[in-house]
């Protein structure tokens, strides 16, 4: 699929954002909108890591379960999780029960707990490319999976002790959190519309 297609209201949208009602809402109101705040960015980082190897709709539909399981992604709270908490999470059917991803989520909170307030936000946003240098994608083929910025962001986060954040996951984070606007050029949601 390429180019925008009309949504249920007749307005043009990115094709991926029309497959389910959940996607329409996420596409129109969240994806590509700027996200700030350490806890909010930690949540998106964790969800993108859990999505690795799965479809995003699987994560989106379990987001409330993830929030319950991981203390609303409050870094300080998750940093206090114990081995018993990790075992509890492995039995939680409201989330993806992947040991490596659960352990990375807790380890990342423990690493971030030592950062100054706002430091995660500042670090992630320091890798946002200049929007003026990025032409709006016309088709899905114009949307990259990895960029120089996402590779650099991944390296910076790993250097600071974070896990499960490769360049592709870092780029998905950048898209989801509005560091880049990869809504297609004719999409009704481009530019936060």
Coordinates of N, CA and C in Angstrom, one line a residue:
X1 N 0.8 -1.2 0.0 CA 0.0 0.0 0.0 C 0.9 1.2 0.0
X2 N 0.4 2.3 -0.7 CA 1.2 3.5 -0.7 C 0.2 4.7 -0.8
X3 N 0.7 5.8 -0.3 CA -0.2 7.0 -0.3 C -1.3 6.9 0.7
X4 N -2.0 8.0 0.9 CA -3.1 8.0 1.9 C -4.3 7.3 1.3
X5 N -5.2 6.9 2.2 CA -6.5 6.4 1.7 C -7.6 7.0 2.6
X6 N -8.8 7.1 2.1 CA -9.8 7.7 2.9 C -10.2 6.9 4.1
X7 N -10.4 7.5 5.2 CA -10.8 6.9 6.4 C -12.3 6.8 6.5
X8 N -12.9 6.4 7.6 CA -14.3 6.2 7.8 C -15.1 7.6 7.6
X9 N -14.4 8.7 7.8 CA -15.0 10.0 7.7 C -14.7 10.6 6.3
X10 N -14.0 9.8 5.4 CA -13.6 10.3 4.1 C -12.4 11.1 4.0
X11 N -11.7 11.4 5.2 CA -10.5 12.2 5.2 C -9.3 11.2 5.0
X12 N -8.3 11.7 4.3 CA -7.1 10.9 4.0 C -6.2 10.6 5.2
X13 N -5.8 9.3 5.3 CA -5.0 8.9 6.4 C -3.9 7.9 5.9
X14 N -2.9 7.7 6.7 CA -1.9 6.7 6.4 C -2.6 5.4 6.4
X15 N -2.2 4.5 5.5 CA -2.9 3.2 5.4 C -2.9 2.4 6.6
X16 N -1.7 2.4 7.3 CA -1.6 1.5 8.5 C -2.6 2.0 9.6
X17 N -3.0 3.2 9.6 CA -3.9 3.7 10.6 C -5.3 3.4 10.5
X18 N -5.7 2.6 9.5 CA -7.1 2.4 9.2 C -7.5 0.9 9.4
X19 N -6.7 0.1 9.8 CA -7.0 -1.4 9.8 C -8.0 -1.7 10.9
X20 N -8.0 -1.0 12.0 CA -8.9 -1.2 13.1 C -9.3 0.1 13.7
X21 N -10.4 0.1 14.5 CA -10.8 1.4 15.2 C -9.7 1.8 16.2
X22 N -9.1 0.9 16.8 CA -8.0 1.2 17.7 C -6.9 2.0 17.0
X23 N -6.5 1.5 15.8 CA -5.5 2.2 15.1 C -5.9 3.6 14.6
X24 N -7.2 3.7 14.2 CA -7.7 5.1 13.8 C -7.5 6.1 14.9
X25 N -7.9 5.7 16.1 CA -7.8 6.6 17.3 C -6.4 6.9 17.6
X26 N -5.5 5.8 17.6 CA -4.1 6.0 17.9 C -3.4 6.9 16.9
X27 N -3.7 6.6 15.6 CA -3.1 7.3 14.5 C -3.5 8.8 14.6
X28 N -4.8 9.1 14.8 CA -5.3 10.4 14.7 C -5.0 11.3 15.9
X29 N -4.8 10.7 17.1 CA -4.7 11.5 18.3 C -3.3 11.3 19.1
X30 N -2.6 10.3 18.8 CA -1.3 10.1 19.5 C -0.1 10.0 18.7
X31 N -0.1 9.1 17.7 CA 1.2 8.8 17.0 C 1.7 10.1 16.3
X32 N 2.9 10.4 16.5 CA 3.5 11.6 15.9 C 3.3 12.9 16.7
X33 N 2.6 12.8 17.8 CA 2.4 14.0 18.6 C 3.5 14.1 19.6
X34 N 4.0 15.3 19.9 CA 5.1 15.4 20.9 C 4.8 14.9 22.2
X35 N 5.7 14.0 22.8 CA 5.5 13.5 24.1 C 6.7 14.0 24.9
X36 N 6.4 14.6 26.1 CA 7.5 15.0 27.0 C 7.3 14.5 28.4
X37 N 8.3 14.5 29.2 CA 8.2 14.0 30.5 C 8.9 12.6 30.6
X38 N 9.7 12.5 31.6 CA 10.5 11.2 31.8 C 9.7 10.0 31.9
X39 N 8.6 10.0 32.7 CA 7.8 8.8 32.9 C 7.0 8.5 31.6
X40 N 6.5 9.5 30.9 CA 5.8 9.3 29.7 C 6.7 8.8 28.6
X41 N 7.9 9.2 28.5 CA 8.9 8.7 27.5 C 9.4 7.3 27.9
X42 N 9.5 7.1 29.2 CA 9.9 5.7 29.6 C 8.8 4.7 29.2
X43 N 7.5 5.1 29.4 CA 6.4 4.2 29.0 C 6.5 3.9 27.5
X44 N 6.7 4.9 26.7 CA 6.8 4.7 25.2 C 8.0 3.8 24.9
X45 N 9.1 4.1 25.6 CA 10.3 3.3 25.3 C 10.0 1.8 25.7
X46 N 9.4 1.6 26.8 CA 9.1 0.2 27.2 C 8.1 -0.5 26.2
X47 N 7.1 0.3 25.9 CA 6.1 -0.3 25.0 C 6.7 -0.6 23.6
X48 N 7.5 0.2 23.1 CA 8.2 0.0 21.8 C 9.1 -1.3 21.9
X49 N 9.8 -1.4 23.1 CA 10.6 -2.6 23.3 C 9.7 -3.9 23.3
X50 N 8.6 -3.8 24.0 CA 7.7 -5.0 24.1 C 7.2 -5.3 22.7
X51 N 7.0 -4.3 21.8 CA 6.5 -4.5 20.5 C 7.4 -5.2 19.6
X52 N 8.7 -5.1 19.9 CA 9.7 -5.7 19.0 C 9.4 -7.2 18.7
X53 N 9.2 -7.5 17.4 CA 8.8 -8.8 16.9 C 7.3 -9.1 16.9
X54 N 6.5 -8.1 17.3 CA 5.1 -8.3 17.4 C 4.4 -7.1 16.6
X55 N 3.1 -7.2 16.4 CA 2.4 -6.1 15.8 C 2.1 -5.1 16.9
X56 N 2.0 -3.8 16.5 CA 1.8 -2.7 17.4 C 0.4 -2.9 18.0
X57 N -0.6 -3.4 17.3 CA -1.9 -3.5 17.8 C -2.0 -4.4 19.0
X58 N -1.1 -5.4 19.0 CA -1.0 -6.3 20.2 C -0.7 -5.5 21.4
X59 N 0.3 -4.6 21.3 CA 0.7 -3.8 22.4 C -0.4 -2.7 22.8
X60 N -0.9 -2.1 21.7 CA -1.9 -1.1 21.9 C -3.1 -1.6 22.7
X61 N -3.6 -2.8 22.4 CA -4.7 -3.4 23.0 C -4.4 -3.8 24.5
X62 N -3.2 -3.9 24.8 CA -2.8 -4.4 26.2 C -2.2 -3.2 27.0
X63 N -2.3 -2.0 26.4 CA -1.6 -0.9 27.1 C -2.1 -0.7 28.5
X64 N -3.4 -0.8 28.8 CA -3.9 -0.6 30.1 C -3.4 -1.7 31.0
X65 N -3.2 -2.9 30.5 CA -2.6 -4.0 31.3 C -1.2 -3.7 31.6
X66 N -0.5 -3.2 30.7 CA 0.9 -2.8 30.9 C 1.0 -1.7 32.0
X67 N 0.1 -0.7 31.9 CA 0.1 0.3 32.9 C -0.1 -0.2 34.3
X68 N -1.1 -1.1 34.4 CA -1.4 -1.7 35.7 C -0.2 -2.5 36.2
X69 N 0.4 -3.3 35.3 CA 1.5 -4.2 35.7 C 2.8 -3.4 36.1
X70 N 3.0 -2.3 35.4 CA 4.2 -1.6 35.6 C 4.0 -0.2 36.3
X71 N 3.1 -0.2 37.3 CA 2.9 1.0 38.2 C 2.8 2.3 37.3
X72 N 2.0 2.3 36.3 CA 1.8 3.4 35.4 C 3.1 4.0 34.8
X73 N 4.1 3.1 34.8 CA 5.4 3.4 34.2 C 6.0 4.6 35.0
X74 N 5.8 4.7 36.3 CA 6.5 5.6 37.1 C 7.9 5.0 37.3
X75 N 8.9 5.7 36.8 CA 10.3 5.2 36.9 C 10.7 4.8 38.3
X76 N 10.4 5.7 39.3 CA 10.8 5.4 40.6 C 10.2 4.2 41.2
X77 N 8.9 3.9 40.9 CA 8.2 2.8 41.3 C 8.7 1.5 40.7
X78 N 8.9 1.5 39.4 CA 9.4 0.3 38.7 C 10.8 0.0 39.1
X79 N 11.6 1.0 39.4 CA 13.0 0.8 39.8 C 13.0 0.0 41.1
X80 N 11.9 0.0 41.9 CA 11.9 -0.8 43.2 C 11.4 -2.2 43.0
X81 N 11.0 -2.6 41.8 CA 10.5 -4.0 41.5 C 11.6 -5.0 41.9
X82 N 11.1 -6.1 42.5 CA 12.0 -7.2 43.0 C 11.9 -8.3 42.0
X83 N 12.7 -9.4 42.3 CA 12.6 -10.6 41.5 C 11.2 -11.2 41.7
X84 N 10.6 -11.1 42.8 CA 9.2 -11.6 43.0 C 8.3 -10.8 42.1
X85 N 8.5 -9.5 41.9 CA 7.6 -8.7 41.0 C 7.8 -9.2 39.6
X86 N 9.0 -9.5 39.2 CA 9.3 -10.0 37.8 C 8.6 -11.3 37.6
X87 N 8.6 -12.2 38.6 CA 7.9 -13.5 38.5 C 6.4 -13.3 38.4
X88 N 5.9 -12.4 39.2 CA 4.5 -12.0 39.1 C 4.1 -11.6 37.7
X89 N 5.0 -10.8 37.1 CA 4.7 -10.2 35.8 C 4.7 -11.3 34.7
X90 N 5.5 -12.4 34.9 CA 5.6 -13.5 34.0 C 4.3 -14.2 34.0
X91 N 3.5 -14.1 35.0 CA 2.2 -14.7 35.0 C 1.0 -13.8 34.7
X92 N 1.3 -12.6 34.4 CA 0.3 -11.6 34.1 C -0.2 -11.6 32.6
X93 N -1.4 -12.1 32.4 CA -2.0 -12.3 31.1 C -2.4 -11.0 30.4
X94 N -2.3 -9.9 31.2 CA -2.6 -8.5 30.6 C -1.5 -7.9 29.9
X95 N -0.3 -8.6 29.9 CA 0.9 -8.0 29.2 C 1.5 -9.1 28.3
X96 N 2.6 -8.8 27.7 CA 3.4 -9.7 26.9 C 4.3 -10.3 27.9
X97 N 4.3 -11.6 28.1 CA 5.1 -12.3 29.2 C 6.4 -12.8 28.6
X98 N 7.3 -11.9 28.3 CA 8.6 -12.2 27.8 C 9.6 -11.8 28.9
X99 N 10.3 -12.8 29.4 CA 11.2 -12.6 30.5 C 12.3 -11.5 30.2
X100 N 12.9 -11.5 29.0 CA 13.9 -10.6 28.6 C 13.4 -9.2 28.6
X101 N 12.2 -9.0 28.1 CA 11.6 -7.7 28.0 C 11.1 -7.2 29.3
X102 N 10.6 -8.0 30.2 CA 10.3 -7.6 31.5 C 11.5 -7.2 32.3
X103 N 12.6 -8.0 32.2 CA 13.8 -7.7 32.9 C 14.4 -6.4 32.4
X104 N 14.3 -6.2 31.1 CA 14.8 -4.9 30.6 C 14.0 -3.7 31.1
X105 N 12.7 -3.9 31.2 CA 11.9 -2.8 31.6 C 12.2 -2.4 33.1
X106 N 12.5 -3.4 33.9 CA 12.8 -3.1 35.3 C 14.3 -2.5 35.3
X107 N 15.2 -3.2 34.6 CA 16.6 -2.7 34.6 C 16.7 -1.3 34.1
X108 N 15.9 -0.9 33.1 CA 15.9 0.4 32.5 C 15.4 1.4 33.6
X109 N 14.4 1.1 34.3 CA 13.9 2.0 35.4 C 14.9 2.2 36.4
X110 N 15.7 1.1 36.8 CA 16.7 1.2 37.8 C 17.8 2.1 37.3
X111 N 18.2 2.0 36.0 CA 19.2 2.9 35.4 C 18.7 4.3 35.4
X112 N 17.5 4.5 35.0 CA 16.9 5.9 34.9 C 16.7 6.5 36.3
X113 N 16.5 5.7 37.3 CA 16.2 6.3 38.6 C 17.4 7.2 39.1
X114 N 18.6 6.9 38.6 CA 19.7 7.7 39.0 C 19.9 9.0 38.2
X115 N 19.1 9.2 37.2 CA 19.2 10.4 36.3 C 18.5 11.6 37.0
X116 N 18.9 12.7 36.6 CA 18.3 14.0 37.1 C 16.9 14.1 36.4
X117 N 16.0 14.7 37.1 CA 14.7 14.9 36.5 C 14.8 15.7 35.2
X118 N 14.1 15.2 34.2 CA 14.1 15.8 32.9 C 15.3 15.4 32.0
X119 N 16.2 14.6 32.5 CA 17.4 14.2 31.8 C 17.0 13.2 30.6
X120 N 16.1 12.3 30.9 CA 15.7 11.4 29.8 C 15.0 12.2 28.7
X121 N 14.1 13.1 29.1 CA 13.4 13.9 28.1 C 14.4 14.7 27.2
X122 N 15.4 15.4 27.9 CA 16.4 16.2 27.2 C 17.2 15.3 26.3
X123 N 17.6 14.2 26.8 CA 18.5 13.3 26.0 C 17.7 12.8 24.7
X124 N 16.5 12.3 24.9 CA 15.8 11.8 23.7 C 15.5 12.9 22.7
X125 N 15.0 14.0 23.2 CA 14.7 15.1 22.3 C 15.9 15.8 21.6
X126 N 17.1 15.6 22.2 CA 18.3 16.1 21.6 C 18.6 15.4 20.3
X127 N 18.0 14.3 20.0 CA 18.2 13.5 18.8 C 17.1 13.8 17.7
X128 N 16.2 14.7 18.0 CA 15.2 15.0 17.0 C 15.8 15.8 15.8
X129 N 15.6 15.2 14.6 CA 16.2 15.9 13.5 C 15.4 17.2 13.2
X130 N 16.1 18.1 12.5 CA 15.5 19.3 12.1 C 14.3 19.0 11.1
X131 N 13.1 19.3 11.4 CA 12.0 19.0 10.5 C 12.1 19.6 9.2
X132 N 12.8 20.8 9.1 CA 12.9 21.5 7.8 C 13.8 20.7 6.8
X133 N 14.6 19.8 7.3 CA 15.5 19.0 6.5 C 14.9 17.6 6.1
X134 N 13.6 17.4 6.6 CA 13.0 16.1 6.3 C 11.7 16.3 5.4
X135 N 11.8 16.0 4.2 CA 10.6 16.1 3.4 C 9.5 15.2 3.9
X136 N 8.2 15.6 3.8 CA 7.1 14.8 4.2 C 7.1 13.5 3.3
X137 N 6.9 12.3 3.9 CA 6.8 11.1 3.1 C 5.6 11.1 2.2
X138 N 5.7 10.7 1.0 CA 4.5 10.7 0.1 C 3.9 9.3 0.1
X139 N 4.7 8.3 0.4 CA 4.2 6.9 0.4 C 4.9 6.2 1.6
X140 N 4.4 5.0 2.0 CA 5.0 4.3 3.1 C 6.4 3.9 2.7
X141 N 6.7 3.7 1.4 CA 8.1 3.4 1.0 C 9.1 4.5 1.4
X142 N 8.6 5.7 1.6 CA 9.4 6.9 1.9 C 9.7 6.9 3.4
X143 N 9.1 6.1 4.2 CA 9.3 6.1 5.7 C 10.4 5.1 6.0
X144 N 11.5 5.6 6.6 CA 12.6 4.7 7.0 C 12.3 3.9 8.2
X145 N 13.0 2.8 8.4 CA 12.9 2.0 9.6 C 14.0 2.4 10.6
X146 N 15.1 2.9 10.1 CA 16.2 3.3 10.9 C 16.8 4.6 10.3
X147 N 17.3 5.5 11.1 CA 18.0 6.7 10.6 C 19.3 6.9 11.4
X148 N 20.1 7.8 10.9 CA 21.3 8.1 11.6 C 21.0 8.6 13.0
X149 N 19.9 9.4 13.2 CA 19.6 9.9 14.5 C 19.1 8.7 15.4
X150 N 18.3 7.8 14.9 CA 17.9 6.7 15.7 C 19.0 5.8 16.1
X151 N 20.0 5.6 15.3 CA 21.2 4.8 15.6 C 22.0 5.5 16.7
X152 N 22.1 6.8 16.6 CA 22.9 7.6 17.6 C 22.1 7.6 18.9
X153 N 20.8 7.7 18.9 CA 20.0 7.7 20.1 C 20.1 6.3 20.8
X154 N 20.0 5.3 20.0 CA 20.1 3.9 20.5 C 21.5 3.8 21.2
X155 N 22.5 4.2 20.6 CA 23.9 4.1 21.2 C 24.0 4.9 22.5
X156 N 23.4 6.1 22.5 CA 23.5 7.0 23.7 C 22.7 6.4 24.8
X157 N 21.6 5.8 24.6 CA 20.8 5.1 25.6 C 21.5 3.9 26.1
X158 N 22.0 3.1 25.2 CA 22.8 1.9 25.7 C 24.0 2.3 26.5
X159 N 24.7 3.3 26.1 CA 25.9 3.8 26.8 C 25.5 4.2 28.2
X160 N 24.3 4.7 28.4 CA 23.8 5.1 29.7 C 23.2 3.9 30.5
X161 N 23.3 2.7 30.0 CA 22.8 1.5 30.7 C 21.5 1.0 30.3
X162 N 20.8 1.6 29.3 CA 19.5 1.1 29.0 C 19.6 -0.1 28.0
X163 N 18.6 -1.0 28.1 CA 18.6 -2.2 27.3 C 17.4 -2.3 26.4
X164 N 17.5 -3.2 25.4 CA 16.4 -3.5 24.5 C 16.0 -2.3 23.7
X165 N 16.9 -1.5 23.3 CA 16.6 -0.3 22.5 C 17.6 -0.1 21.3
X166 N 17.4 -1.0 20.3 CA 18.2 -0.9 19.1 C 17.7 0.2 18.2
X167 N 18.4 0.5 17.1 CA 18.1 1.6 16.2 C 16.7 1.6 15.7
X168 N 16.1 0.4 15.4 CA 14.8 0.3 14.9 C 13.8 0.7 15.9
X169 N 14.0 0.2 17.1 CA 13.1 0.5 18.3 C 13.2 2.0 18.6
X170 N 14.4 2.5 18.5 CA 14.6 4.0 18.8 C 13.9 4.8 17.7
X171 N 13.9 4.3 16.5 CA 13.2 5.1 15.5 C 11.7 5.0 15.7
X172 N 11.2 3.9 16.0 CA 9.7 3.7 16.3 C 9.4 4.7 17.5
X173 N 10.2 4.8 18.5 CA 10.0 5.7 19.6 C 10.0 7.1 19.1
X174 N 10.9 7.5 18.2 CA 10.9 8.8 17.7 C 9.7 9.1 16.9
X175 N 9.1 8.2 16.2 CA 7.9 8.4 15.4 C 6.7 8.5 16.4
X176 N 6.6 7.6 17.4 CA 5.5 7.6 18.3 C 5.5 8.9 19.1
X177 N 6.6 9.4 19.5 CA 6.7 10.5 20.4 C 6.9 11.9 19.7
X178 N 6.7 11.9 18.4 CA 6.7 13.2 17.7 C 8.1 13.8 17.4
X179 N 9.2 13.1 17.6 CA 10.4 13.6 17.3 C 10.6 13.8 15.8
X180 N 9.8 12.9 15.1 CA 9.7 13.0 13.6 C 8.2 12.9 13.3
X181 N 7.8 13.5 12.2 CA 6.4 13.4 11.7 C 6.4 12.6 10.5
X182 N 6.1 11.3 10.6 CA 6.1 10.4 9.5 C 4.7 10.1 9.0
X183 N 3.7 10.9 9.4 CA 2.4 10.9 8.7 C 2.7 11.3 7.2
X184 N 2.0 10.6 6.3 CA 2.2 10.9 4.9 C 1.8 12.3 4.6
X185 N 2.3 12.9 3.6 CA 2.2 14.3 3.2 C 0.7 14.7 3.2
X186 N -0.2 13.9 2.7 CA -1.6 14.2 2.5 C -2.4 13.7 3.7
X187 N -1.8 13.2 4.7 CA -2.6 12.6 5.9 C -3.2 13.8 6.7
X188 N -4.4 13.5 7.1 CA -5.1 14.5 7.9 C -4.4 14.8 9.3
X189 N -3.7 13.8 9.7 CA -3.0 14.0 11.0 C -1.6 14.6 10.9
X190 N -1.1 14.8 9.7 CA 0.2 15.4 9.5 C 0.3 16.8 10.2
X191 N 1.4 17.0 10.9 CA 1.6 18.3 11.6 C 0.7 18.4 12.8
X192 N 0.2 17.3 13.3 CA -0.6 17.4 14.5 C -2.0 18.0 14.3
X193 N -2.5 17.9 13.1 CA -3.8 18.5 12.7 C -4.9 17.8 13.4

